[in-house]
């Protein structure tokens, strides 16, 4: 594994964390009963904690995003979840670019 955890776990990358806002908003707009919404938000919160503690990895983040997608398919189906799925895809694309920068050592400060 090429990835190593951050040596600055208390430094939150607010821009990365903010990129999850459209996902959270989309989940909220589904109008699910609270218990069902909490299940999806729990997965999203796990991703946020990964980012916030500086110890995330692309593999774990991908698994969490896959779990969130599967949860959406299960809870509301693909058609109704379309907006949230697009938000997840946009987040994942931005993260892919970031992780590529990490791998090549060209990540801006």
Backbone as JSON, one array per atom type, in Angstrom:
{
  "sequence": "XXXXXXXXXXXXXXXXXXXXXXXXXXXXXXXXXXXXXXXXXXXXXXXXXXXXXXXXXXXXXXXXXXXXXXXXXXXXXXXXXXXXXXXXXXXXXXXXXXXXXXXXXXXXX",
  "N": [[0.85, -1.18, 0.0], [0.66, 2.16, -0.93], [-0.24, 4.38, 0.38], [-0.09, 6.49, 3.25], [-1.03, 7.32, 6.59], [-1.97, 10.64, 7.62], [0.35, 12.84, 9.18], [-0.63, 14.85, 10.59], [-3.17, 14.73, 12.16], [-5.07, 16.42, 13.29], [-5.69, 18.42, 11.6], [-8.13, 19.57, 9.72], [-9.3, 19.17, 6.48], [-11.11, 21.39, 5.21], [-12.23, 22.06, 2.71], [-12.41, 19.6, 1.38], [-14.14, 18.26, 3.13], [-16.4, 19.87, 2.87], [-17.22, 19.2, 0.34], [-18.88, 17.08, 0.64], [-21.31, 18.09, 1.3], [-23.4, 18.42, -0.74], [-24.18, 15.75, -0.97], [-25.2, 15.14, 1.57], [-27.29, 16.99, 1.62], [-28.85, 16.03, -0.48], [-29.63, 13.53, 0.55], [-31.17, 14.39, 2.68], [-33.26, 15.63, 1.3], [-34.68, 13.49, 0.3], [-36.76, 12.83, 1.91], [-37.11, 10.77, 3.76], [-38.23, 8.57, 6.43], [-37.02, 9.27, 9.72], [-35.41, 7.21, 10.94], [-34.57, 5.72, 8.73], [-33.25, 7.65, 7.24], [-31.18, 8.2, 8.99], [-29.61, 5.91, 8.78], [-28.41, 6.14, 6.26], [-27.1, 8.59, 6.62], [-25.36, 7.8, 8.61], [-23.45, 6.26, 7.28], [-22.39, 8.22, 5.59], [-21.39, 9.93, 7.56], [-19.35, 8.34, 8.59], [-17.54, 8.44, 6.49], [-16.97, 11.19, 6.57], [-15.71, 11.36, 9.09], [-13.44, 9.91, 8.54], [-12.15, 11.64, 6.73], [-11.88, 13.93, 8.35], [-10.17, 13.14, 10.44], [-7.78, 12.93, 9.24], [-6.71, 10.55, 8.59], [-7.57, 9.06, 6.42], [-8.08, 6.8, 3.64], [-7.84, 6.05, 0.14], [-8.95, 3.58, -0.52], [-10.61, 2.8, 1.65], [-12.37, 4.97, 1.66], [-13.59, 4.61, -0.84], [-14.93, 2.2, -0.42], [-16.76, 3.03, 1.55], [-18.26, 4.89, 0.06], [-19.33, 3.17, -1.84], [-20.91, 1.6, -0.15], [-22.72, 3.54, 0.67], [-24.0, 4.12, -1.76], [-25.21, 1.6, -2.24], [-26.9, 1.51, -0.03], [-28.64, 3.59, -0.69], [-29.8, 2.56, -3.05], [-31.14, 0.43, -1.9], [-32.86, 1.71, -0.05], [-34.41, 3.64, -1.53], [-34.32, 3.15, -4.26], [-32.88, 3.33, -7.58], [-33.83, 5.32, -9.39], [-35.16, 7.29, -7.82], [-33.08, 8.03, -6.21], [-31.34, 9.34, -7.82], [-30.3, 12.08, -7.91], [-28.76, 12.2, -5.57], [-26.96, 10.17, -6.08], [-25.6, 11.27, -8.24], [-24.34, 13.39, -6.9], [-22.65, 11.92, -5.24], [-21.03, 10.73, -7.18], [-19.78, 13.04, -8.23], [-18.35, 13.9, -5.98], [-16.66, 11.68, -5.67], [-15.19, 11.81, -8.03], [-13.75, 14.22, -7.69], [-12.28, 13.46, -5.46], [-10.77, 11.38, -6.56], [-9.06, 12.78, -8.27], [-7.67, 14.23, -6.32], [-6.43, 12.15, -4.83], [-4.79, 11.15, -6.8], [-3.03, 13.28, -7.08], [-1.86, 13.12, -4.55], [-0.53, 10.67, -4.8], [1.33, 11.29, -6.8], [2.76, 13.27, -5.62], [2.12, 15.94, -5.96], [0.31, 17.43, -4.58], [-1.32, 20.39, -3.67], [-0.47, 22.71, -1.02]],
  "CA": [[0.0, 0.0, 0.0], [1.44, 3.38, -1.04], [-0.82, 5.42, 1.21], [0.27, 6.55, 4.67], [-1.88, 8.28, 7.28], [-1.44, 11.98, 7.84], [1.03, 13.08, 10.46], [-1.32, 16.0, 11.18], [-4.56, 14.29, 12.21], [-5.98, 17.45, 13.78], [-5.86, 19.43, 10.56], [-9.27, 19.2, 8.89], [-9.34, 19.76, 5.14], [-12.49, 21.88, 5.15], [-12.71, 22.0, 1.33], [-12.82, 18.21, 1.12], [-15.32, 17.97, 3.94], [-17.53, 20.6, 2.3], [-17.68, 18.53, -0.89], [-19.92, 16.1, 0.97], [-22.57, 18.8, 1.58], [-24.48, 18.07, -1.67], [-24.64, 14.4, -0.67], [-26.04, 15.25, 2.76], [-28.5, 17.71, 1.22], [-29.66, 15.11, -1.28], [-30.23, 12.54, 1.45], [-32.21, 15.1, 3.42], [-34.38, 15.92, 0.4], [-35.42, 12.28, -0.04], [-37.95, 12.78, 2.75], [-37.22, 9.46, 4.4], [-38.42, 8.58, 7.88], [-35.77, 9.57, 10.41], [-34.57, 6.02, 11.16], [-33.98, 5.33, 7.45], [-32.3, 8.71, 6.89], [-30.01, 8.06, 9.87], [-28.77, 4.84, 8.26], [-27.6, 6.71, 5.18], [-26.21, 9.6, 7.2], [-24.31, 7.11, 9.37], [-22.38, 5.91, 6.34], [-21.76, 9.48, 5.19], [-20.62, 10.42, 8.7], [-18.12, 7.55, 8.67], [-16.64, 9.04, 5.49], [-16.54, 12.49, 7.09], [-14.74, 11.14, 10.16], [-12.2, 9.5, 7.87], [-11.52, 12.85, 6.2], [-11.57, 14.86, 9.43], [-9.05, 12.76, 11.3], [-6.55, 12.95, 8.46], [-6.2, 9.2, 8.41], [-8.36, 8.32, 5.45], [-7.38, 6.18, 2.52], [-8.75, 5.95, -1.0], [-9.65, 2.29, -0.51], [-11.68, 2.85, 2.64], [-13.36, 5.94, 1.19], [-14.33, 3.99, -1.94], [-15.85, 1.23, 0.18], [-17.85, 3.77, 2.19], [-19.12, 5.44, -1.0], [-20.07, 2.03, -2.4], [-21.93, 1.25, 0.84], [-23.74, 4.58, 0.61], [-24.78, 3.86, -2.98], [-26.05, 0.41, -2.02], [-27.95, 1.91, 0.9], [-29.62, 4.37, -1.45], [-30.54, 1.63, -3.91], [-32.02, -0.35, -1.03], [-33.86, 2.56, 0.6], [-35.34, 4.38, -2.41], [-34.2, 2.77, -5.66], [-31.96, 4.14, -8.38], [-34.46, 6.5, -10.0], [-35.42, 8.31, -6.8], [-31.8, 8.43, -5.61], [-30.49, 9.84, -8.9], [-29.58, 13.32, -7.55], [-27.74, 11.89, -4.55], [-25.94, 9.37, -6.77], [-24.77, 12.22, -9.01], [-23.5, 14.1, -5.93], [-21.61, 10.97, -4.84], [-20.11, 10.62, -8.32], [-18.99, 14.28, -8.3], [-17.41, 13.84, -4.87], [-15.69, 10.64, -5.95], [-14.3, 12.31, -9.08], [-12.83, 15.19, -7.06], [-11.38, 12.69, -4.6], [-9.83, 10.65, -7.43], [-8.03, 13.75, -8.67], [-6.86, 14.54, -5.14], [-5.58, 11.01, -4.5], [-3.74, 11.07, -7.83], [-2.04, 14.28, -6.67], [-1.14, 12.57, -3.39], [0.37, 9.63, -5.3], [2.42, 11.89, -7.6], [3.46, 14.26, -4.81], [1.85, 17.3, -6.45], [-0.83, 17.99, -3.85], [-1.04, 21.73, -3.17], [-0.52, 22.79, 0.46]],
  "C": [[0.89, 1.24, 0.0], [0.99, 4.46, -0.06], [-0.33, 5.32, 2.64], [-0.62, 7.57, 5.34], [-1.17, 9.61, 7.47], [-0.69, 12.04, 9.16], [0.45, 14.31, 11.15], [-2.81, 15.68, 11.29], [-5.54, 15.34, 12.72], [-6.24, 18.55, 12.76], [-6.96, 18.98, 9.61], [-9.16, 19.92, 7.56], [-10.79, 20.16, 4.88], [-13.04, 21.8, 3.72], [-13.17, 20.59, 0.97], [-14.09, 17.88, 1.88], [-16.56, 18.65, 3.35], [-18.06, 19.95, 1.02], [-18.72, 17.45, -0.61], [-21.28, 16.76, 1.23], [-23.68, 18.46, 0.58], [-25.03, 16.66, -1.44], [-25.6, 14.45, 0.52], [-27.35, 15.95, 2.43], [-29.43, 16.79, 0.43], [-30.34, 14.05, -0.44], [-31.39, 13.17, 2.21], [-33.46, 15.33, 2.57], [-35.17, 14.68, -0.02], [-36.69, 12.13, 0.79], [-38.19, 11.44, 3.41], [-37.6, 9.61, 5.87], [-37.05, 8.68, 8.56], [-34.86, 8.35, 10.56], [-33.88, 5.6, 9.85], [-32.96, 6.38, 6.98], [-31.03, 8.58, 7.72], [-29.08, 6.96, 9.39], [-27.86, 5.36, 7.17], [-26.62, 7.74, 5.72], [-25.1, 8.96, 8.02], [-23.14, 6.73, 8.48], [-21.64, 7.17, 5.9], [-20.91, 10.04, 6.33], [-19.32, 9.63, 8.88], [-17.1, 8.09, 7.68], [-16.1, 10.37, 5.99], [-15.51, 12.32, 8.2], [-13.41, 10.7, 9.59], [-11.44, 10.74, 7.39], [-11.05, 13.75, 7.34], [-10.38, 14.44, 10.26], [-7.73, 12.68, 10.54], [-5.99, 11.57, 8.19], [-6.98, 8.39, 7.41], [-7.49, 7.72, 4.36], [-8.34, 6.06, 1.36], [-9.54, 4.65, -1.0], [-10.84, 2.31, 0.46], [-12.77, 3.82, 2.19], [-14.21, 5.35, 0.08], [-15.34, 2.99, -1.4], [-17.03, 1.93, 0.86], [-18.8, 4.36, 1.16], [-19.94, 4.33, -1.65], [-21.19, 1.61, -1.45], [-23.06, 2.27, 0.82], [-24.61, 4.4, -0.63], [-25.73, 2.68, -2.78], [-27.18, 0.71, -1.05], [-29.03, 2.71, 0.21], [-30.46, 3.48, -2.35], [-31.57, 0.86, -3.07], [-33.17, 0.49, -0.48], [-34.89, 3.15, -0.38], [-35.28, 3.97, -3.87], [-33.37, 3.77, -6.44], [-32.6, 5.43, -8.9], [-34.65, 7.63, -8.97], [-34.12, 8.84, -6.2], [-30.88, 9.13, -6.61], [-29.67, 11.08, -8.51], [-28.47, 13.04, -6.54], [-26.61, 11.08, -5.19], [-25.03, 10.25, -7.61], [-23.83, 13.0, -8.08], [-22.36, 13.2, -5.45], [-20.57, 10.84, -5.94], [-19.2, 11.85, -8.42], [-17.95, 14.3, -7.18], [-16.29, 12.85, -5.18], [-14.7, 11.08, -7.05], [-13.28, 13.3, -8.52], [-11.82, 14.47, -6.18], [-10.36, 11.92, -5.43], [-8.7, 11.56, -7.88], [-7.11, 14.06, -7.51], [-5.91, 13.38, -4.82], [-4.49, 10.81, -5.56], [-2.64, 12.08, -7.53], [-1.22, 13.79, -5.48], [-0.12, 11.56, -3.88], [1.57, 10.22, -6.06], [3.21, 12.95, -6.83], [3.23, 15.69, -5.25], [0.65, 17.93, -5.77], [-0.48, 19.39, -3.35], [-1.15, 21.78, -1.65], [-1.92, 23.12, 0.96]]
}
